[in-house]
Amino acid sequence: MAFATKLFRIAISNHYYKSNNVRNDFDIEPTRSTASWMAERRVRILRHSDGIALIWLSQDYDHPLELFKKKTDGITLSFVMTLKNSQALNLLELEAGHSTGQVYYLYNGHTHNHNWLHSKPFMGSADLVKIQEVAHYPTQPGWNVFAMIDIDLTHWSHTVSKQKDSRFVEPITYSIKIQNRSTFWRYHLVDTQKRLNGPLSILSKGDTDYFSQVKASTELPHTYCAESTMPIELCDQYDRSFSLCKLGGAKGETILLEKLPYPTYDSLKKDKDDKKKLYSDIVVYV
């Protein structure tokens, strides 16, 4: 009779998803050599909504982890992280156009935090390395590699050994945290019925700090534009809304259009002069 012993998890935390409808835009698969090593030693993968878990089908129910540690000296398990959603790079603060010949490299050897697989609080450009520097990068055809993950089982064993109660060892969860992208939002308000006149502003609960003054476009007829004063996070559910208001009058402001639409994931544009500055354009017909 086999006993399932949990070894570790790799969990992806995607900060774009704020609602309960959490998705994972990535797949994690073992390289062929790692898959072969796992099969020989009865190590299996369990799929989770946010990543994977590895379990060992052991024959020893007294001290299975201690037994497994004896098999881990000098062993590194390698996994390929692939992109499932082609639009994810618009949503996430990852390098969509990094130099050819580079790959994200994630591993469990960071001394600042044993549970992070990246070098900073979020996966990002600091984790890009040249492909030839990754010893376990798969060279066989058929791989669409977005990131490489190396789990050094010697590091894993040391971390497990630090747990105080050896009778109730908690499996390690290795985290991959991905920051959602922030962009400058630009509203393009098309005046279809000549309603837009006088001083206009885009407000959030009366707050004028989010957007610059609404001005007539110099390029498009009957169109007014406003740009956010700061980058705003993109996410699947927002905790505030914006309204187009006419300023002045007895009440101080009159709402012309409540709850303006949010940007879509495919509206990313680069600034003509500053390529690192990204815009999300939203066209609204008033």
Coordinates of C-alpha atoms in Angstrom, one line a residue:
M1 CA 0.0 0.0 0.0
A2 CA 1.4 3.4 -1.0
F3 CA 1.2 6.5 1.1
A4 CA 1.0 9.9 -0.5
T5 CA 3.6 12.3 1.1
K6 CA 3.3 16.0 0.1
L7 CA 6.7 17.4 -0.9
F8 CA 6.1 21.0 -2.1
R9 CA 3.8 23.3 -4.1
I10 CA 4.5 25.9 -6.7
A11 CA 1.8 28.5 -6.5
I12 CA 1.3 31.4 -8.9
S13 CA -0.3 34.6 -7.5
N14 CA -1.6 36.9 -10.2
H15 CA -2.5 40.3 -8.8
Y16 CA -4.6 41.2 -11.9
Y17 CA -7.4 39.1 -10.6
K18 CA -9.2 40.9 -7.7
S19 CA -12.5 39.1 -8.0
N20 CA -13.4 35.6 -7.0
N21 CA -13.0 34.5 -10.6
V22 CA -9.3 33.8 -10.2
R23 CA -7.5 32.5 -13.3
N24 CA -4.1 31.2 -13.9
D25 CA -2.6 32.3 -17.2
F26 CA 0.3 29.8 -17.1
D27 CA 1.0 26.1 -17.2
I28 CA 3.9 24.4 -15.4
E29 CA 5.3 21.1 -16.8
P30 CA 8.4 19.1 -15.9
T31 CA 11.2 18.8 -18.4
R32 CA 11.7 15.4 -19.9
S33 CA 14.6 14.5 -17.7
T34 CA 12.7 15.6 -14.6
A35 CA 9.6 13.7 -15.6
S36 CA 11.8 10.6 -16.1
W37 CA 13.4 11.0 -12.6
M38 CA 9.9 11.5 -11.1
A39 CA 8.5 8.4 -12.8
E40 CA 11.3 6.2 -11.6
R41 CA 10.8 7.3 -8.0
R42 CA 7.0 7.4 -8.0
V43 CA 6.8 11.2 -7.6
R44 CA 3.5 12.6 -9.0
I45 CA 2.1 16.0 -10.0
L46 CA -1.2 17.2 -8.7
R47 CA -2.8 20.1 -10.6
H48 CA -4.2 23.1 -8.8
S49 CA -6.0 26.2 -10.0
D50 CA -2.9 28.3 -9.1
G51 CA -0.1 25.8 -9.9
I52 CA 1.1 22.4 -9.1
A53 CA 2.0 20.2 -6.1
L54 CA 4.4 17.3 -6.0
I55 CA 3.7 14.1 -3.9
W56 CA 5.7 11.0 -3.3
L57 CA 4.0 7.6 -3.3
S58 CA 6.0 6.1 -0.5
Q59 CA 6.0 2.7 1.2
D60 CA 7.1 4.0 4.6
Y61 CA 4.5 5.7 6.7
D62 CA 6.7 6.4 9.8
H63 CA 9.2 8.8 8.4
P64 CA 8.6 9.2 4.7
L65 CA 10.2 12.6 4.3
E66 CA 13.4 11.5 6.0
L67 CA 13.5 8.6 3.6
F68 CA 12.9 10.8 0.6
K69 CA 15.7 13.3 1.6
K70 CA 18.2 10.5 1.1
K71 CA 17.2 10.4 -2.6
T72 CA 17.7 14.2 -3.1
D73 CA 21.4 14.9 -2.8
G74 CA 22.5 16.9 -5.8
I75 CA 19.2 16.6 -7.6
T76 CA 17.5 19.6 -9.3
L77 CA 14.0 19.3 -10.6
S78 CA 13.3 21.5 -13.6
F79 CA 10.0 22.8 -14.9
V80 CA 8.9 24.9 -17.9
M81 CA 6.4 27.7 -17.3
T82 CA 4.4 28.3 -20.5
L83 CA 2.0 31.1 -21.3
K84 CA -1.7 30.0 -21.8
N85 CA -3.2 33.5 -22.4
S86 CA -1.6 35.4 -25.2
Q87 CA -3.0 38.7 -23.8
A88 CA -1.6 38.2 -20.3
L89 CA 1.5 40.3 -21.0
N90 CA -0.8 43.3 -21.5
L91 CA -2.2 42.7 -18.0
L92 CA 0.9 41.9 -16.1
E93 CA 4.1 43.8 -15.3
L94 CA 6.3 41.4 -17.2
E95 CA 8.6 42.1 -20.1
A96 CA 6.6 41.5 -23.2
G97 CA 9.5 42.3 -25.5
H98 CA 12.7 41.2 -23.8
S99 CA 15.7 40.6 -25.9
T100 CA 15.9 37.4 -27.9
G101 CA 18.0 34.8 -26.2
Q102 CA 16.7 35.6 -22.7
V103 CA 14.4 33.8 -20.4
Y104 CA 12.9 34.3 -17.0
Y105 CA 14.8 32.1 -14.5
L106 CA 13.1 31.2 -11.2
Y107 CA 14.7 29.0 -8.5
N108 CA 14.5 28.2 -4.8
G109 CA 18.1 29.2 -3.9
H110 CA 17.4 32.8 -2.9
T111 CA 18.8 33.5 0.6
H112 CA 16.5 36.5 1.3
N113 CA 13.3 34.5 1.2
H114 CA 13.3 30.7 0.9
N115 CA 9.7 30.6 -0.3
W116 CA 10.2 33.0 -3.3
L117 CA 11.3 31.8 -6.6
H118 CA 12.1 35.3 -7.9
S119 CA 14.8 37.7 -6.8
K120 CA 12.4 40.6 -5.8
P121 CA 8.9 40.7 -4.3
F122 CA 7.4 40.2 -7.8
M123 CA 8.6 38.2 -10.8
G124 CA 10.1 40.7 -13.3
S125 CA 13.0 41.9 -15.4
A126 CA 15.5 41.2 -12.6
D127 CA 14.9 37.5 -13.3
L128 CA 15.8 37.6 -16.9
V129 CA 19.0 35.7 -17.8
K130 CA 20.6 34.5 -21.0
I131 CA 19.3 31.1 -22.1
Q132 CA 22.8 29.6 -22.2
E133 CA 23.2 30.3 -18.5
V134 CA 20.3 28.0 -17.7
A135 CA 21.7 24.5 -17.4
H136 CA 18.4 22.7 -17.7
Y137 CA 16.9 24.7 -20.5
P138 CA 15.1 22.2 -22.9
T139 CA 16.7 22.1 -26.3
Q140 CA 14.3 19.6 -27.8
P141 CA 11.6 20.9 -30.2
G142 CA 8.0 21.4 -29.0
W143 CA 8.7 23.6 -25.9
N144 CA 7.3 27.1 -25.8
V145 CA 9.3 28.3 -22.8
F146 CA 8.3 31.5 -21.0
A147 CA 10.2 30.8 -17.8
M148 CA 12.3 28.1 -16.3
I149 CA 11.9 26.9 -12.7
D150 CA 14.6 25.0 -10.9
I151 CA 13.9 23.4 -7.5
D152 CA 17.1 22.4 -5.9
L153 CA 16.2 19.5 -3.7
T154 CA 19.2 20.1 -1.4
H155 CA 17.8 23.6 -0.7
W156 CA 14.4 22.1 -0.2
S157 CA 15.7 19.5 2.2
H158 CA 17.5 22.1 4.3
T159 CA 14.4 24.2 4.5
V160 CA 12.2 21.3 5.5
S161 CA 14.8 20.3 8.2
K162 CA 14.4 23.7 9.8
Q163 CA 10.8 23.0 10.9
K164 CA 10.7 22.5 14.6
D165 CA 8.3 19.5 14.9
S166 CA 9.6 16.7 12.6
R167 CA 6.4 14.8 13.2
F168 CA 4.2 17.4 11.5
V169 CA 6.2 18.7 8.7
E170 CA 4.4 21.2 6.5
P171 CA 5.0 21.0 2.8
I172 CA 6.8 24.1 1.4
T173 CA 4.9 26.4 -0.9
Y174 CA 7.1 28.2 -3.4
S175 CA 5.5 31.4 -4.5
I176 CA 5.6 33.1 -7.9
K177 CA 4.0 36.5 -7.4
I178 CA 3.2 38.5 -10.5
Q179 CA 2.4 42.2 -10.4
N180 CA -0.5 43.5 -12.5
R181 CA 0.4 46.3 -14.9
S182 CA -0.3 50.0 -14.3
T183 CA -0.9 52.3 -17.2
F184 CA -1.9 55.9 -17.9
W185 CA -5.6 55.9 -18.8
R186 CA -6.8 58.2 -21.6
Y187 CA -10.5 58.8 -22.1
H188 CA -11.5 60.0 -25.6
L189 CA -15.0 61.4 -25.3
V190 CA -16.8 61.7 -28.7
D191 CA -19.5 64.3 -28.5
T192 CA -22.3 62.8 -30.7
Q193 CA -25.0 65.2 -29.6
K194 CA -23.1 68.4 -28.9
R195 CA -23.6 68.0 -25.1
L196 CA -20.1 68.7 -24.1
N197 CA -19.4 72.4 -23.4
G198 CA -18.0 74.4 -20.6
P199 CA -15.5 73.1 -18.0
L200 CA -15.5 69.3 -17.8
S201 CA -13.8 66.9 -15.5
I202 CA -13.6 63.2 -14.8
L203 CA -14.2 62.6 -11.1
S204 CA -14.3 59.7 -8.7
K205 CA -16.7 60.5 -5.8
G206 CA -15.9 64.1 -6.2
D207 CA -12.1 63.6 -6.3
T208 CA -10.4 65.6 -9.1
D209 CA -6.9 64.2 -8.5
Y210 CA -7.1 61.2 -10.8
F211 CA -7.5 62.9 -14.2
S212 CA -6.2 66.1 -15.8
Q213 CA -8.7 68.6 -17.1
V214 CA -10.9 67.5 -20.0
K215 CA -9.8 69.3 -23.2
A216 CA -10.8 69.4 -26.8
S217 CA -8.8 67.2 -29.0
T218 CA -6.4 68.9 -31.5
E219 CA -6.5 65.9 -33.8
L220 CA -10.1 64.6 -33.9
P221 CA -13.3 66.6 -34.4
H222 CA -16.0 66.7 -31.7
T223 CA -13.7 64.8 -29.4
Y224 CA -12.5 65.6 -25.9
C225 CA -9.6 64.0 -24.0
A226 CA -8.4 63.5 -20.5
E227 CA -5.4 61.6 -19.2
S228 CA -4.9 60.2 -15.7
T229 CA -2.4 62.1 -13.6
M230 CA -0.7 58.8 -12.5
P231 CA -0.6 55.2 -13.6
I232 CA -3.6 53.2 -12.6
E233 CA -3.6 49.4 -12.0
L234 CA -5.3 47.2 -14.5
C235 CA -7.4 44.5 -12.9
D236 CA -10.5 42.4 -13.5
Q237 CA -12.6 44.2 -10.8
Y238 CA -12.2 47.8 -9.7
D239 CA -13.1 49.3 -6.3
R240 CA -13.9 52.8 -7.7
S241 CA -15.6 54.2 -10.7
F242 CA -15.2 57.4 -12.7
S243 CA -17.8 59.8 -14.0
L244 CA -17.8 62.6 -16.5
C245 CA -19.0 65.8 -14.9
K246 CA -19.7 69.4 -15.9
L247 CA -18.3 71.8 -13.4
G248 CA -20.1 74.8 -12.0
G249 CA -23.8 75.5 -11.3
A250 CA -25.6 75.4 -8.0
K251 CA -24.4 71.9 -7.0
G252 CA -20.8 72.6 -8.1
E253 CA -20.9 69.7 -10.5
T254 CA -23.4 67.9 -12.7
I255 CA -22.9 64.2 -13.7
L256 CA -23.2 63.9 -17.5
L257 CA -22.1 60.2 -17.7
E258 CA -21.9 58.0 -14.6
K259 CA -19.5 55.0 -14.4
L260 CA -17.3 55.4 -17.4
P261 CA -16.1 52.1 -18.9
Y262 CA -12.7 50.7 -17.8
P263 CA -10.0 49.9 -20.3
T264 CA -9.8 46.6 -22.1
Y265 CA -6.7 44.4 -22.0
D266 CA -6.0 45.0 -25.7
S267 CA -5.8 48.8 -25.6
L268 CA -2.1 49.1 -24.6
K269 CA -0.1 51.8 -26.5
K270 CA 3.4 53.1 -26.1
D271 CA 4.2 56.8 -25.8
K272 CA 5.9 58.2 -28.9
D273 CA 8.7 59.8 -27.0
D274 CA 8.9 57.6 -23.9
K275 CA 8.7 54.0 -24.9
K276 CA 8.4 52.9 -21.2
K277 CA 5.3 55.0 -20.7
L278 CA 2.2 52.9 -21.5
Y279 CA -1.4 54.2 -22.2
S280 CA -4.7 52.5 -22.0
D281 CA -7.2 54.2 -24.4
I282 CA -10.9 54.2 -23.7
V283 CA -13.3 55.6 -26.4
V284 CA -16.7 56.8 -25.1
Y285 CA -19.6 58.1 -27.2
V286 CA -21.6 60.7 -25.3

